[in-house]
Amino acid sequence: MNKTIVLIVLFLLCHTSMYSQNVIRGIIIDNNSEKPLSEVLISIKNTIFTTKTDLNGAFHIKALSKGNYILEIKLNGFETQNLPLELSNNTIDLGVILLFRDFTDQLDLSIITISDDELNNDASAADNISGLLQASKDIFLRTAAFEFSSSFFKVKGLDSGNGKVLINGIQMNKVYDGRAQWSNWGGLNDVLRNQEFSNGLAASNVTFGGILGTTNMNTRASLQRPGTRFSYSSSNRSYVHRAMATHTTGISKNGWAMTFSASRRAGTEGFNDGTSYNAYSVFTSIEKKINDHHSINFTGIFTPNRRGKSSPNTQEVFDLKGIEFNEYWGNLNGRKLNSRIKEVVEPILMLNHYWDISENATLQTNASYQFGKIGNSRLDFNGGANPSPTYYQTLPSYFLRTNDLSGAYISQENFVNNGQLDWYRIFDANTTNTNAGLNNAYVLYEDRNDDKQITVNTIYNLEINNHISINGKLEYKRLRSQNFAEVLDLLGGSGYLDINNFADSEAQMQNDILNPNRVVGVGDAFRYNFNLKSDFINAFAQGQFKYNKVDFFAAVMVSQITNQREGLYKNGRFENNSLGASEKINFTNYGVKTGTTYKISGRNLINANVAYLTQAPTIRNSFSNSRENNNIVEDLKSEKVFSADASYIRRSSIITSRVSAYYTSIKDATEISFYFADGVGGDNTAFVQEIVSGIKKKQLGLELGLEAQVTATIKLKGAAAIGSFVYANNPNLYLTSDVTNEGIFDEKGRSGNYISNLKNYKIAAGPHQAYSAGFEYRDPNYWWIGATVNFFNNTYVDIAPLTRSRNFYSDADGLTFPDYDLESANQLLQQEKFDAYKVVNLVGGKSWKIDGYYISAFATVNNLLNTAYKSGGFEQGRNANYNELSADKALDKPVFGNKYWYGRGTTYFLNLNFSF
């Protein structure tokens, strides 16, 4: 077998060498400034051979002998040029070639629709398509980014961790949960334009990638567009104001290039009440071109940001207060103060070395260090009543279930007229306790994780000849993460007792039994304190082959990861399994993928890809409750992922389209949830960790994108996503808790084994069907307008697995409830499907060029008709058995009904740009 491969490769090499080579030369300059342009990408289409211009704008490229080819000239911010060439056995000197600024690029389409809160919302799935904004010209993917994102749409029904995000070849997905933290580089649109996107299973030159594709953002200073740019934005979505300034020097004669960018985003309130926004962004990239073969680039990114979160609510709450309602804030001293603030401060320092070994080989070596903190604040109340304004005992439904109409009326009046967090009551309770010599009833604290991550990798690219290239990568990543709760504010009190009031005994109440009954103050760690350690090694290799009629590639990947928890507290509920190091969790994983493109003609292509890979469970899904103990999820396995797709692509002067079919199977997935449950093991109540393992998921569907340039100024466009995303088996389930509840949980806090009957239930992945149709008019005088109508269907609530297990129908003695009715149970467990809805969006803008200065303005209006729609939601796990759930759902207003997120009403975004 190996000899055969060697002979094939030698044959291809010899076959190629039989052709004599041509040389094509030229010089690229800016049409406006008449200055030479460096780092312009020069390539011959349908071959793998490329080069770039030097500091003087000059290039030379070896090409195939004899034949007709297309020479493509491309530089970000300029119009791409395609020059037809007829090659013989001579050197072709193209002389000076003028490159013209891309006027439409001033419109900055990348920030029209998605705002930062959509990219960072803990419950949102929009971050899995945010990388498509600038990197892809594919009509379907851009429609998904611009039109579908506000509905929590997931491409192919997959979580964002299946898409890999890189900066300069360094993967930025978090080790903890597999997702990219987009706020780490938020507000830096100007300097993140240079993106290379590989859709789905397509080949990437820098990584094996995920089944949702790869986005690689290149911050190299020499590739940034020279000049200065100022912009201002205003919106009512998340931030209200944004100001940004960017300056790039271009490459000087002595080989230096520099880019600096800064922005400020702020707002006291977005669309949802009390959602403040406060963010700064600073960026610098400095490159030194040492000689024709070596360059070094330093990148620094610092984007500290704070934003107020918004709450999911039951329909009862939305009916009383509207879709803008947010329970997390209350008035204090004349301003809205949100108790739940997410703060991200994680600077990124990066050093990249670029080595052009030869005309056909490059080696890029990268090192990065990211450090800082992520904090999520909230209230704790071990000495007081639940302060939430939507606490179930304060809502009308709580009184209606006992026919207390008077209590329900009073509750409704109080909630409608106020219904926000009562900061004054909280301060008063703490002050009263202090005066009585008691500890705080309430405290404001922050769940913190302080990460330190080092990544080193090297990427090798070799173009063997005009048809064959190979890519390879070696990578090492080291994460050290400290996780703890920290007191932010005593809220008028003198100290807070660090105990868990729900525990069974005084000893078990201690969060750290080595420091019993500890009273903490501002800046102190409490509740939990532990470290996470992770070491990751990865290798990737790929071969790409391009010919006149067929392109194909094959890639392999192997990785090894080791994760471990180290407890710093000896928890009173887990004395023997909380302090010190856990067992090490080791996984070795691999992946293979291949794909081919058959060129029916220059305008019609067929593409197909297939992949099989294993991926280690994230740290989040490896420990059943990492805040309290070292327990590792039982029978923990790597996920097994199989994915395949096939596409037909049409490209002509009038119509550009793609239709794709896809199938993905994911096996042995693990999911962990945390909630209070009534009816565990009969009639017990406990705060539980629900561990569901061995999950199998199946996603299949169609994607369609179409653009038609019907006239020189009018373009019609449409897109459709038709999917079916379901659970494909009945996985295992068990519960853990830090209380025993009369033997329901053993000494390790573990319940018995269950089977959760999830098969054929729908996966909550936003709308399974999404459609878009619209038009765009671009006037020759550089003004434009567009509109789309978007239709969404088959959106489902996220189901509670425990209610689909035997716990749902089992009494305390293990027997079925005496009054259990199968038909009634099936109705209770029917998955909620949201109503279909449509959303109309408008966009328009105008650009001017005045003596080398570029000015542009554009505005968008989303959800023009102010449609109210549910974009997501979940079943509350509180009603864990048949008796609890049937009693609750029998009410006109369930006490523990499903919780929802609503999409925004009518919103706008306005942007002004000035550049030169």
XYZ file of C-alpha atoms in Angstrom, residues 116 120 182-192 239 242-246 260-266 277-284 300-306 344:
42
model
C -22.314 41.840 21.172
C -22.136 36.454 24.351
C -16.314 36.535 21.280
C -16.169 39.405 23.753
C -12.406 38.763 23.999
C -12.070 40.683 20.732
C -15.380 42.563 20.582
C -15.460 46.128 19.242
C -12.515 45.570 16.873
C -14.369 45.191 13.579
C -11.886 47.292 11.604
C -8.866 45.098 12.319
C -10.562 41.704 12.108
C -25.016 49.212 23.587
C -20.078 53.099 19.906
C -17.072 55.119 18.779
C -14.106 53.554 16.980
C -10.804 54.767 15.551
C -8.233 52.765 13.574
C -3.697 50.595 16.183
C -7.392 50.488 16.955
C -9.593 51.497 19.876
C -13.311 51.630 20.532
C -15.788 52.443 23.266
C -19.253 50.909 23.580
C -21.675 52.075 26.225
C -23.326 47.905 28.689
C -19.805 49.194 29.273
C -16.909 48.054 27.099
C -13.502 49.263 25.960
C -11.393 47.744 23.201
C -7.720 48.354 22.436
C -5.703 46.651 19.706
C -2.158 46.894 18.465
C -2.041 42.744 21.671
C -5.797 42.662 22.324
C -7.471 44.089 25.428
C -11.270 44.321 25.524
C -12.582 44.692 29.104
C -16.368 44.635 29.100
C -19.284 44.575 31.505
C -14.824 39.720 30.979
